[in-house]
Amino acid sequence: MIKVFGHKAPDTDSTGAPIIWAWYLNEVKGTPAQPVLLGAPNTEAAFVVAHWGLDMPEIISGVEAGAPVVIVDTNNPAELPEGINAADITAIIDHHKLVGGLETKGPIDITIRPLACTATIMHDLIGDDLARAPRGIKGAMLSCILSDTLEFRSPTTTAHDKAVCEKLAADLGVDIGELAAAMFEAKSDVSAFSDAELLRMDSKEYTVDGTALRVSVLETTAPKLVLDRKDSLMASMVDVAREDGADQVLLFVVDILNEEATLLVPNDLVKKIAEASFGCTVAGDTVVLPGIMSRKKQIIPALKV
Amino acid sequence: MIKVFGHKAPDTDSTGAPIIWAWYLNEVKGTPAQPVLLGAPNTEAAFVVAHWGLDMPEIISGVEAGAPVVIVDTNNPAELPEGINAADITAIIDHHKLVGGLETKGPIDITIRPLACTATIMHDLIGDDLARAPRGIKGAMLSCILSDTLEFRSPTTTAHDKAVCEKLAADLGVDIGELAAAMFEAKSDVSAFSDAELLRMDSKEYTVDGTALRVSVLETTAPKLVLDRKDSLMASMVDVAREDGADQVLLFVVDILNEEATLLVPNDLVKKIAEASFGCTVAGDTVVLPGIMSRKKQIIPALKV
């Protein structure tokens, strides 16, 4: 049985893409496969699984040496279980930059494309066999693309992602605006999470000019729900940074509907980073960055310490 | 202008695949591209370029930081110019195991498939646009597959490689047996090369149980031409190993037509490796290994020190 999984702290793409690919392996290729998660899915991913009537994948804590796995939506060992290189990696499907560090025992199928969403790549790889997919699989694909593109608002969106998404919506008779609104509302319900959980929910580590930054993004249609907690979030950053071996946590609250991000500014280091990176002037403990939606395309390339 | 290249010490696939992909980028995608080589091609590759009336690609000694490149037929930094990660890697097309070590600045097109030949992957990626390719491009594709599969004798050969090759031969009106024989004859003419050049011509380094081995393969239809030089080849191994920082050179002379390899046994270390790895008994300074054709599939997985 091949285990198919995405990255730790699973979002909609890292939850839906394993479900899609395990369906393809089981039903089209005749290869027994099981979608699994490397942690609890976020609230949007949980909504998507329930909305399309899918089974929530089991959460696993690690992989055994020699176990056959397919990795989707990442190629970064830091986002995968320890000892991933001891597993039998049989395929990788991803849309992130090549980080280096994953190794395979033999030649395998690796497909990385500069698209917004893993599910879009899977759509292309599955090809005509997608006609055999049940409604839930097509729905998961549709939801993954809406999630990763923020309903086509993110600058990572390509014309191909949009075209595939619109084709799926037409096929399923789904109103894209309604589905996206319901997904983003689910993602915006952060009431159940502690400050530390919010800071780690969608977070990646980068070292910029020698400074280890944990760059966290919260995409929401209700930024007020997060920003009302800014004092305790900023207090929690100190502990999260220390526990995770980072010098600083940066929290960008992305307002999906207004297409802007608010960066929390707890200290002079973040003030300096914000002004150097985004050409803004910080006066206070938050700064609004108009048009900033994508960590991959806009935040990481801009960061200066 | 994007430079397209394969690995150092270019064989037919690492010479032909850049020519094929540069044609595709220039003529189909409208992206200016130039095939180049990271060293002099081997005699088979030179024959293939001349046979199909192609221009011999320029040999380059390195790549500049930020220069756009496409890497084909390898993903191993050791087989690429120093500073490759400072170049702007725009795509990778390969059929080897993921080694780890290459990094890209952003998400790019990466296609790795467990097929025998890079040209087979390119055939699939180019799709219907291959109808627009001139005879020389299809011929290069055909020759790359014959070379990497040793005319379907190598255990790396897949049904898909063979089907693509046979389709191309039918399209071009080429007799596969005649073309392969001419290619292998060209590869077998080793008279112009020094012993050290022969030992490095098709050679990869592996560390097995702490011992650094340079594993060299010479595929030939005339093994006698090589084996007549075995005394001076074994003498040269000492210098080549020292200069390249290896503990030992292993030279496998692959007899393409008789489907066997002869391993040179210059000392007790190689005798021990041969007997532990291949279950043979060595009596003398060579040992014949029936059925051994592929470093990737048969030699490397078997090696024990």
Coordinates of C-alpha atoms in Angstrom, one line a residue:
Chain A
M1 CA 0.0 0.0 0.0
I2 CA 1.5 3.3 -1.1
K3 CA 1.0 6.2 1.3
V4 CA 0.3 9.5 -0.4
F5 CA 0.9 12.7 1.5
G6 CA 1.7 16.4 1.3
H7 CA 3.5 18.7 3.8
K8 CA 3.1 19.0 7.5
A9 CA 0.4 21.5 8.7
P10 CA -1.8 20.4 5.8
D11 CA -3.8 23.0 4.0
T12 CA -6.4 22.3 1.3
D13 CA -3.9 21.4 -1.4
S14 CA -1.9 19.1 0.9
T15 CA -5.1 17.4 2.0
G16 CA -7.0 17.3 -1.3
A17 CA -4.1 16.4 -3.6
P18 CA -3.3 13.1 -1.7
I19 CA -7.0 12.1 -1.9
I20 CA -7.0 12.8 -5.7
W21 CA -3.8 11.0 -6.4
A22 CA -4.7 8.0 -4.2
W23 CA -8.0 7.7 -6.2
Y24 CA -6.0 7.8 -9.4
L25 CA -3.5 5.1 -8.3
N26 CA -6.3 2.9 -6.9
E27 CA -9.0 3.2 -9.6
V28 CA -7.0 4.0 -12.8
K29 CA -3.6 2.5 -12.3
G30 CA -4.7 -0.4 -10.1
T31 CA -2.0 0.3 -7.5
P32 CA -3.2 0.2 -3.9
A33 CA -2.7 3.6 -2.3
Q34 CA -3.9 5.4 0.8
P35 CA -4.1 9.2 1.3
V36 CA -2.7 10.3 4.7
L37 CA -2.0 13.6 6.5
L38 CA 1.1 14.7 8.4
G39 CA -0.9 16.6 11.0
A40 CA -4.4 18.0 11.5
P41 CA -5.8 19.7 8.5
N42 CA -6.6 23.4 8.7
T43 CA -10.3 24.5 9.0
E44 CA -10.6 25.1 5.2
A45 CA -9.3 21.7 4.4
A46 CA -11.6 20.1 6.9
F47 CA -14.5 22.0 5.3
V48 CA -13.5 20.8 1.8
V49 CA -13.3 17.2 2.9
A50 CA -16.8 17.3 4.5
H51 CA -18.3 19.5 1.7
W52 CA -17.4 16.9 -1.0
G53 CA -18.4 13.9 1.2
L54 CA -14.9 12.5 1.2
D55 CA -13.3 10.4 4.0
M56 CA -10.9 12.4 6.2
P57 CA -7.5 10.8 5.7
E58 CA -5.8 9.2 8.6
I59 CA -3.1 11.3 10.3
I60 CA 0.3 9.6 10.5
S61 CA 3.3 10.6 12.7
G62 CA 6.1 9.2 10.5
V63 CA 7.1 6.8 7.8
E64 CA 9.0 3.5 8.1
A65 CA 12.2 2.8 6.3
G66 CA 11.5 1.2 2.9
A67 CA 7.8 2.1 3.0
P68 CA 6.5 3.1 -0.5
V69 CA 5.3 6.7 -0.5
V70 CA 4.3 9.4 -3.0
I71 CA 5.1 13.0 -1.9
V72 CA 2.8 15.8 -3.2
D73 CA 2.8 19.6 -2.8
T74 CA 6.4 19.8 -1.4
N75 CA 9.9 18.7 -2.1
N76 CA 11.3 20.1 1.1
P77 CA 12.6 17.5 3.7
A78 CA 11.9 20.1 6.5
E79 CA 8.2 19.8 5.7
L80 CA 8.3 16.0 5.7
P81 CA 8.8 13.3 8.3
E82 CA 12.3 12.7 9.6
G83 CA 13.9 9.9 7.8
I84 CA 11.9 10.5 4.6
N85 CA 15.0 9.6 2.5
A86 CA 14.9 6.1 4.1
A87 CA 11.4 5.6 2.7
D88 CA 10.9 4.2 -0.8
I89 CA 9.8 7.5 -2.6
T90 CA 8.0 6.3 -5.7
A91 CA 6.9 9.7 -7.1
I92 CA 6.9 13.4 -6.4
I93 CA 4.3 15.9 -7.7
D94 CA 4.9 19.5 -6.7
H95 CA 4.7 23.2 -7.6
H96 CA 7.4 24.6 -5.4
K97 CA 11.1 25.5 -6.1
L98 CA 13.5 22.6 -5.9
V99 CA 15.0 22.9 -2.4
G100 CA 17.5 20.0 -2.6
G101 CA 17.8 17.4 0.1
L102 CA 15.4 14.7 -1.1
E103 CA 17.1 11.7 -2.6
T104 CA 15.6 8.6 -4.3
K105 CA 17.0 5.1 -4.6
G106 CA 16.3 4.8 -8.3
P107 CA 14.9 6.8 -11.1
I108 CA 11.2 7.7 -10.3
D109 CA 8.4 9.9 -11.6
I110 CA 9.0 13.5 -10.6
T111 CA 6.7 16.2 -12.0
I112 CA 7.2 19.8 -10.8
R113 CA 5.5 22.6 -12.7
P114 CA 5.4 26.3 -12.1
L115 CA 1.6 26.3 -11.5
A116 CA -0.4 27.6 -8.6
C117 CA -1.6 24.3 -7.4
T118 CA -0.7 20.6 -7.2
A119 CA -4.2 19.6 -8.2
T120 CA -3.8 21.4 -11.5
I121 CA -0.7 19.3 -12.3
M122 CA -2.6 16.2 -11.3
H123 CA -5.5 17.3 -13.7
D124 CA -3.0 17.3 -16.5
L125 CA -1.3 14.0 -15.5
I126 CA -4.6 12.2 -15.1
G127 CA -5.8 13.4 -18.5
D128 CA -8.8 11.8 -20.1
D129 CA -9.1 9.3 -17.1
L130 CA -10.5 12.2 -15.1
A131 CA -13.9 11.4 -16.8
R132 CA -14.0 8.3 -14.5
A133 CA -13.5 10.3 -11.3
P134 CA -16.5 10.6 -8.9
R135 CA -17.9 14.1 -8.1
G136 CA -15.9 14.3 -4.8
I137 CA -12.6 13.9 -6.6
K138 CA -13.3 16.6 -9.2
G139 CA -14.7 18.7 -6.3
A140 CA -11.5 18.3 -4.3
M141 CA -9.5 19.3 -7.4
L142 CA -11.7 22.4 -7.9
S143 CA -11.4 23.4 -4.2
C144 CA -7.6 22.9 -4.1
I145 CA -7.2 25.4 -7.0
L146 CA -9.6 27.9 -5.5
S147 CA -7.6 27.7 -2.2
D148 CA -4.1 28.0 -3.6
T149 CA -5.1 30.8 -6.0
L150 CA -7.3 32.6 -3.4
E151 CA -10.1 32.5 -6.1
F152 CA -7.6 33.7 -8.8
R153 CA -6.6 36.7 -6.7
S154 CA -3.1 35.4 -5.9
P155 CA -0.3 36.4 -8.3
T156 CA 0.7 32.8 -8.4
T157 CA -2.4 32.1 -10.5
T158 CA -1.7 31.1 -14.1
A159 CA -4.1 31.1 -16.9
H160 CA -4.0 27.3 -16.9
D161 CA -4.9 27.0 -13.2
K162 CA -7.9 29.3 -13.9
A163 CA -9.0 27.4 -17.1
V164 CA -8.8 24.0 -15.3
C165 CA -10.8 25.4 -12.3
E166 CA -13.5 26.9 -14.5
K167 CA -13.8 23.7 -16.6
L168 CA -14.3 21.7 -13.4
A169 CA -16.8 24.1 -12.0
A170 CA -18.8 24.0 -15.2
D171 CA -18.7 20.2 -15.2
L172 CA -19.9 20.0 -11.6
G173 CA -22.4 22.8 -11.9
V174 CA -20.8 24.7 -9.1
D175 CA -20.8 28.5 -8.6
I176 CA -17.2 29.3 -8.0
G177 CA -17.9 32.5 -6.0
E178 CA -20.2 30.7 -3.6
L179 CA -17.8 27.7 -3.1
A180 CA -14.8 30.0 -2.6
A181 CA -16.7 32.2 -0.1
A182 CA -17.7 29.1 2.0
M183 CA -14.1 27.8 1.9
F184 CA -12.6 31.2 2.9
E185 CA -15.2 31.6 5.7
A186 CA -14.2 28.2 7.0
K187 CA -10.5 29.2 6.9
S188 CA -11.3 32.5 8.7
D189 CA -12.8 30.8 11.7
V190 CA -9.7 30.8 13.9
S191 CA -11.5 30.9 17.2
A192 CA -10.5 27.3 18.1
F193 CA -6.8 27.9 17.8
S194 CA -4.3 29.1 20.3
D195 CA -1.9 32.0 19.4
A196 CA 1.0 29.6 19.0
E197 CA -1.2 27.3 16.7
L198 CA -2.1 30.3 14.6
L199 CA 1.5 31.3 14.2
R200 CA 2.5 27.8 13.1
M201 CA -0.6 27.1 11.0
D202 CA 0.8 28.2 7.6
S203 CA 4.4 28.9 8.3
K204 CA 7.8 28.3 6.6
E205 CA 11.3 28.9 7.7
Y206 CA 13.8 31.0 5.7
T207 CA 17.2 32.3 6.5
V208 CA 17.6 35.8 5.2
D209 CA 21.0 37.5 5.5
G210 CA 21.9 35.2 8.3
T211 CA 18.6 35.8 10.2
A212 CA 16.3 32.8 10.7
L213 CA 12.8 33.9 10.1
R214 CA 9.5 31.9 10.5
V215 CA 7.3 33.5 7.9
S216 CA 3.7 32.9 8.8
V217 CA 0.7 33.7 6.7
L218 CA -3.0 33.7 7.6
E219 CA -5.3 34.1 4.7
T220 CA -8.7 35.3 5.9
T221 CA -11.9 37.1 4.9
A222 CA -12.2 38.4 8.5
P223 CA -8.8 39.9 9.4
K224 CA -10.4 41.6 12.4
L225 CA -10.8 38.2 14.1
V226 CA -7.0 37.8 14.0
L227 CA -6.0 41.5 14.5
D228 CA -8.1 41.7 17.6
R229 CA -5.7 39.2 19.1
K230 CA -2.5 41.0 18.0
D231 CA -1.2 41.8 21.5
S232 CA -1.3 38.1 22.6
L233 CA -0.1 37.0 19.2
M234 CA 3.0 39.3 19.4
A235 CA 3.7 38.0 23.0
S236 CA 3.4 34.4 21.8
M237 CA 6.0 35.1 18.9
V238 CA 8.8 35.1 21.5
D239 CA 8.1 31.6 22.7
V240 CA 7.4 30.2 19.2
A241 CA 10.6 31.6 17.8
R242 CA 12.6 30.2 20.7
E243 CA 11.0 26.8 20.6
D244 CA 11.4 26.5 16.8
G245 CA 15.0 27.8 16.7
A246 CA 14.1 31.0 14.8
D247 CA 15.3 34.5 15.4
Q248 CA 11.8 36.1 14.7
V249 CA 8.3 35.2 13.6
L250 CA 6.8 37.4 10.9
L251 CA 2.9 37.2 10.8
F252 CA 1.2 38.4 7.6
V253 CA -2.6 38.5 7.9
V254 CA -3.7 38.4 4.3
D255 CA -7.1 40.0 3.6
I256 CA -8.3 37.9 0.7
L257 CA -11.2 40.2 -0.3
N258 CA -9.4 43.5 0.0
E259 CA -6.2 42.0 -1.5
E260 CA -3.8 43.3 1.1
A261 CA -1.7 42.0 4.0
T262 CA -1.2 43.4 7.5
L263 CA 2.1 42.6 9.1
L264 CA 2.4 42.6 12.9
V265 CA 5.3 44.7 14.1
P266 CA 6.3 43.7 17.6
N267 CA 9.8 45.2 17.7
D268 CA 12.4 47.2 15.9
L269 CA 13.8 44.2 14.0
V270 CA 10.5 43.6 12.3
K271 CA 10.1 47.4 11.7
K272 CA 13.4 47.4 10.0
I273 CA 12.6 44.3 7.9
A274 CA 9.2 45.8 6.9
E275 CA 10.7 49.1 5.8
A276 CA 13.6 47.6 4.0
S277 CA 11.6 44.9 2.3
F278 CA 8.4 46.6 1.3
G279 CA 9.4 50.3 1.1
C280 CA 6.7 51.2 3.7
T281 CA 6.9 53.5 6.7
V282 CA 5.9 51.8 10.0
A283 CA 4.2 53.9 12.7
G284 CA 2.7 51.5 15.3
D285 CA 2.5 47.8 15.8
T286 CA 1.0 46.9 12.4
V287 CA 1.5 47.9 8.8
V288 CA -0.8 47.4 5.9
L289 CA 0.9 46.2 2.6
P290 CA -1.5 46.8 -0.3
G291 CA -1.6 44.0 -2.9
I292 CA 0.6 41.6 -1.0
M293 CA -1.1 38.1 -1.1
S294 CA 1.6 35.5 -1.9
R295 CA 4.5 34.4 0.4
K296 CA 6.1 32.6 -2.6
K297 CA 5.8 35.3 -5.2
Q298 CA 5.8 38.6 -3.2
I299 CA 7.0 38.2 0.4
I300 CA 10.0 35.8 0.2
P301 CA 11.6 37.5 -2.8
A302 CA 11.3 40.9 -1.1
L303 CA 12.6 40.1 2.3
K304 CA 15.7 42.0 3.5
V305 CA 17.0 42.1 7.0
Chain B
M1 CA 19.5 32.8 -24.9
I2 CA 18.9 29.7 -22.9
K3 CA 21.8 27.2 -22.9
V4 CA 20.7 23.5 -22.9
F5 CA 23.2 20.9 -21.8
G6 CA 23.6 17.4 -20.4
H7 CA 26.3 16.0 -18.2
K8 CA 30.1 16.3 -18.4
A9 CA 31.8 13.7 -20.7
P10 CA 28.8 13.8 -23.0
D11 CA 27.5 10.5 -24.5
T12 CA 24.9 10.3 -27.2
D13 CA 21.9 11.1 -25.0
S14 CA 23.7 14.1 -23.4
T15 CA 24.7 15.4 -26.9
G16 CA 21.4 14.6 -28.7
A17 CA 18.9 15.6 -26.0
P18 CA 20.2 19.2 -25.8
I19 CA 19.9 19.4 -29.6
I20 CA 16.4 18.1 -29.5
W21 CA 15.2 20.4 -26.7
A22 CA 16.9 23.5 -28.2
W23 CA 15.0 22.8 -31.4
Y24 CA 11.7 22.5 -29.5
L25 CA 12.3 25.7 -27.6
N26 CA 13.4 27.7 -30.7
E27 CA 10.9 26.4 -33.2
V28 CA 7.8 25.4 -31.2
K29 CA 7.9 27.5 -28.1
G30 CA 9.6 30.5 -29.7
T31 CA 12.2 30.8 -26.9
P32 CA 15.7 31.4 -28.1
A33 CA 17.9 28.4 -27.0
Q34 CA 21.3 27.0 -27.8
P35 CA 22.5 23.4 -27.3
V36 CA 26.0 23.2 -25.7
L37 CA 28.3 20.5 -24.4
L38 CA 30.2 20.3 -21.2
G39 CA 33.2 18.6 -22.9
A40 CA 34.1 16.7 -26.0
P41 CA 31.4 14.2 -27.1
N42 CA 32.3 10.5 -27.2
T43 CA 32.9 8.9 -30.6
E44 CA 29.4 7.5 -30.9
A45 CA 27.9 10.9 -30.1
A46 CA 30.2 12.5 -32.8
F47 CA 29.1 9.9 -35.3
V48 CA 25.4 10.5 -34.5
V49 CA 25.7 14.3 -35.0
A50 CA 27.5 13.8 -38.3
H51 CA 25.2 11.0 -39.4
W52 CA 22.0 13.1 -39.1
G53 CA 23.7 16.3 -40.6
L54 CA 23.4 18.2 -37.3
D55 CA 25.6 21.0 -36.2
M56 CA 28.1 20.0 -33.4
P57 CA 27.2 22.0 -30.3
E58 CA 29.8 24.4 -28.9
I59 CA 31.7 23.1 -25.9
I60 CA 31.5 25.5 -22.9
S61 CA 33.6 25.4 -19.8
G62 CA 31.2 26.9 -17.3
V63 CA 28.0 28.9 -16.8
E64 CA 27.7 32.4 -15.5
A65 CA 25.7 33.4 -12.4
G66 CA 22.2 34.2 -13.5
A67 CA 22.5 32.7 -16.9
P68 CA 19.3 30.8 -18.0
V69 CA 19.9 27.1 -18.5
V70 CA 18.0 23.9 -19.1
I71 CA 19.7 20.8 -17.6
V72 CA 19.0 17.4 -19.3
D73 CA 20.1 13.8 -18.7
T74 CA 21.4 14.5 -15.1
N75 CA 20.4 16.1 -11.9
N76 CA 23.7 15.6 -10.2
P77 CA 25.7 18.7 -9.4
A78 CA 28.9 16.7 -9.6
E79 CA 28.3 16.1 -13.3
L80 CA 27.6 19.8 -13.9
P81 CA 29.7 23.0 -13.9
E82 CA 30.7 24.4 -10.6
G83 CA 28.4 27.1 -9.5
I84 CA 25.4 25.5 -11.3
N85 CA 23.1 26.6 -8.5
A86 CA 24.0 30.3 -9.2
A87 CA 22.7 29.9 -12.7
D88 CA 19.0 30.5 -13.5
I89 CA 17.9 26.8 -13.9
T90 CA 14.7 27.0 -15.9
A91 CA 13.9 23.3 -16.4
I92 CA 15.3 19.9 -15.7
I93 CA 14.5 16.8 -17.9
D94 CA 16.1 13.6 -16.7
H95 CA 15.9 9.9 -16.1
H96 CA 18.2 9.3 -13.2
K97 CA 17.5 9.0 -9.5
L98 CA 17.2 12.2 -7.6
V99 CA 20.6 12.9 -6.1
G100 CA 19.8 16.0 -4.1
G101 CA 22.0 19.1 -4.3
L102 CA 20.4 21.1 -7.2
E103 CA 18.4 24.1 -6.1
T104 CA 16.2 26.5 -8.1
K105 CA 15.3 30.0 -7.3
G106 CA 11.6 29.5 -8.0
P107 CA 9.2 26.8 -9.2
I108 CA 10.3 25.5 -12.5
D109 CA 9.5 22.6 -14.9
I110 CA 11.1 19.4 -13.7
T111 CA 10.3 16.2 -15.4
I112 CA 12.0 13.0 -14.3
R113 CA 10.7 9.7 -15.5
P114 CA 12.0 6.1 -14.9
L115 CA 12.7 5.5 -18.7
A116 CA 15.9 4.4 -20.3
C117 CA 16.5 7.7 -22.2
T118 CA 16.0 11.4 -21.9
A119 CA 15.0 11.6 -25.6
T120 CA 12.0 9.3 -24.8
I121 CA 10.8 11.8 -22.2
M122 CA 11.2 14.6 -24.7
H123 CA 9.2 12.7 -27.2
D124 CA 6.3 12.6 -24.8
L125 CA 6.7 16.2 -23.7
I126 CA 6.8 17.5 -27.3
G127 CA 3.8 15.4 -28.3
D128 CA 2.1 16.2 -31.5
D129 CA 4.5 19.1 -32.3
L130 CA 7.1 16.4 -33.1
A131 CA 5.4 16.3 -36.6
R132 CA 7.1 19.6 -37.2
A133 CA 10.6 18.3 -36.4
P134 CA 13.1 18.0 -39.3
R135 CA 14.6 14.5 -40.0
G136 CA 17.7 15.3 -38.0
I137 CA 15.8 15.9 -34.8
K138 CA 13.8 12.7 -35.1
G139 CA 17.0 10.9 -36.0
A140 CA 18.8 12.3 -33.0
M141 CA 15.9 11.0 -30.8
L142 CA 16.1 7.6 -32.4
S143 CA 19.8 7.4 -31.9
C144 CA 19.7 8.5 -28.3
I145 CA 17.2 5.7 -27.5
L146 CA 19.3 3.1 -29.3
S147 CA 22.4 4.3 -27.5
D148 CA 20.9 4.3 -24.0
T149 CA 19.1 1.0 -24.4
L150 CA 22.0 -0.7 -26.3
E151 CA 19.5 -1.5 -29.0
F152 CA 17.0 -2.8 -26.3
R153 CA 19.5 -5.1 -24.7
S154 CA 20.0 -3.1 -21.6
P155 CA 17.7 -4.0 -18.6
T156 CA 17.0 -0.3 -18.3
T157 CA 14.9 -0.6 -21.5
T158 CA 11.1 -0.1 -21.0
A159 CA 8.4 -1.1 -23.4
H160 CA 7.7 2.6 -23.9
D161 CA 11.3 3.4 -25.0
K162 CA 11.2 0.5 -27.5
A163 CA 7.8 1.6 -28.9
V164 CA 8.9 5.2 -29.3
C165 CA 12.1 4.1 -31.0
E166 CA 10.4 1.7 -33.4
K167 CA 7.8 4.4 -34.3
L168 CA 10.6 6.9 -35.1
A169 CA 12.5 4.3 -37.2
A170 CA 9.3 3.5 -39.2
D171 CA 8.6 7.2 -39.7
L172 CA 12.2 7.8 -40.9
G173 CA 12.5 4.6 -42.9
V174 CA 15.5 3.6 -40.9
D175 CA 16.7 0.0 -40.3
I176 CA 17.3 -0.1 -36.5
G177 CA 19.8 -2.9 -36.7
E178 CA 22.0 -1.2 -39.3
L179 CA 21.9 2.2 -37.5
A180 CA 22.7 0.6 -34.1
A181 CA 25.6 -1.4 -35.6
A182 CA 27.1 1.8 -37.1
M183 CA 26.7 3.7 -33.8
F184 CA 28.2 0.9 -31.7
E185 CA 31.1 0.5 -34.2
A186 CA 31.8 4.2 -33.8
K187 CA 31.7 3.9 -30.0
S188 CA 34.0 0.9 -30.2
D189 CA 36.8 2.8 -31.9
V190 CA 38.9 3.7 -28.9
S191 CA 42.2 3.9 -30.6
A192 CA 42.5 7.6 -30.3
F193 CA 42.1 7.7 -26.5
S194 CA 44.8 7.4 -23.9
D195 CA 44.3 4.9 -21.1
A196 CA 43.3 7.7 -18.6
E197 CA 40.8 9.0 -21.1
L198 CA 39.2 5.6 -21.5
L199 CA 38.9 5.2 -17.7
R200 CA 37.1 8.6 -17.5
M201 CA 35.0 8.4 -20.6
D202 CA 31.9 7.0 -19.1
S203 CA 32.5 7.0 -15.4
K204 CA 30.7 7.9 -12.2
E205 CA 31.8 8.1 -8.6
Y206 CA 30.1 6.3 -5.8
T207 CA 31.0 5.7 -2.2
V208 CA 30.3 2.1 -1.1
D209 CA 30.8 1.2 2.5
G210 CA 33.2 4.1 2.9
T211 CA 35.3 3.3 -0.2
A212 CA 35.3 5.9 -3.0
L213 CA 34.9 4.0 -6.3
R214 CA 35.1 5.4 -9.8
V215 CA 32.9 3.0 -11.7
S216 CA 33.8 3.2 -15.4
V217 CA 31.9 1.4 -18.2
L218 CA 33.0 1.0 -21.8
E219 CA 30.3 -0.3 -24.0
T220 CA 31.7 -1.9 -27.1
T221 CA 31.1 -4.4 -29.9
A222 CA 34.9 -5.1 -30.0
P223 CA 36.0 -5.8 -26.4
K224 CA 39.3 -7.2 -27.6
L225 CA 40.4 -3.7 -28.6
V226 CA 40.1 -2.7 -24.9
L227 CA 41.2 -5.9 -23.3
D228 CA 44.4 -6.0 -25.4
R229 CA 45.3 -2.8 -23.4
K230 CA 44.5 -4.2 -20.0
D231 CA 48.0 -4.1 -18.5
S232 CA 48.4 -0.4 -19.3
L233 CA 44.8 0.4 -18.3
M234 CA 45.4 -1.3 -14.9
A235 CA 48.6 0.7 -14.5
S236 CA 46.8 3.9 -15.3
M237 CA 44.1 3.2 -12.7
V238 CA 46.5 4.1 -9.9
D239 CA 47.1 7.6 -11.3
V240 CA 43.4 8.2 -12.2
A241 CA 42.2 7.2 -8.8
R242 CA 44.7 9.4 -7.1
E243 CA 44.1 12.4 -9.3
D244 CA 40.3 12.1 -8.9
G245 CA 40.3 11.4 -5.2
A246 CA 39.0 7.9 -5.5
D247 CA 40.2 4.8 -3.7
Q248 CA 39.9 2.5 -6.8
V249 CA 38.8 2.6 -10.4
L250 CA 36.5 -0.3 -11.5
L251 CA 36.5 -0.8 -15.3
F252 CA 33.6 -2.9 -16.8
V253 CA 34.1 -3.6 -20.5
V254 CA 30.5 -4.3 -21.7
D255 CA 30.3 -6.6 -24.7
I256 CA 27.1 -5.3 -26.3
L257 CA 26.6 -8.2 -28.7
N258 CA 27.4 -11.0 -26.3
E259 CA 25.6 -9.3 -23.4
E260 CA 28.3 -9.7 -20.8
A261 CA 30.8 -7.5 -19.0
T262 CA 34.5 -8.1 -18.3
L263 CA 35.8 -6.5 -15.1
L264 CA 39.5 -5.8 -14.9
V265 CA 41.0 -7.1 -11.6
P266 CA 44.2 -5.3 -10.8
N267 CA 44.5 -6.1 -7.1
D268 CA 43.0 -7.9 -4.1
L269 CA 40.6 -5.1 -3.3
V270 CA 38.9 -5.4 -6.7
K271 CA 39.0 -9.2 -6.4
K272 CA 37.2 -9.0 -3.1
I273 CA 34.7 -6.5 -4.5
A274 CA 34.0 -8.7 -7.6
E275 CA 33.4 -11.9 -5.5
A276 CA 31.3 -10.1 -2.9
S277 CA 29.2 -8.2 -5.4
F278 CA 28.7 -10.7 -8.2
G279 CA 29.1 -14.1 -6.6
C280 CA 31.9 -15.0 -9.0
T281 CA 35.2 -16.6 -8.5
V282 CA 38.2 -14.5 -9.7
A283 CA 41.3 -16.4 -11.0
G284 CA 43.4 -14.0 -12.9
D285 CA 43.3 -10.3 -13.8
T286 CA 39.9 -10.3 -15.5
V287 CA 36.5 -11.8 -14.7
V288 CA 33.6 -12.2 -17.1
L289 CA 30.1 -11.3 -15.7
P290 CA 27.4 -12.9 -17.9
G291 CA 24.4 -10.7 -18.5
I292 CA 25.8 -7.6 -16.9
M293 CA 25.0 -4.6 -19.1
S294 CA 23.8 -1.7 -16.9
R295 CA 25.7 0.3 -14.3
K296 CA 22.5 1.8 -13.1
K297 CA 20.4 -1.3 -12.8
Q298 CA 22.9 -4.1 -12.3
I299 CA 26.3 -2.9 -11.2
I300 CA 25.7 -0.1 -8.6
P301 CA 22.9 -2.0 -6.7
A302 CA 25.1 -5.0 -6.5
L303 CA 28.4 -3.4 -5.3
K304 CA 29.7 -4.4 -1.9
V305 CA 33.2 -3.7 -0.6

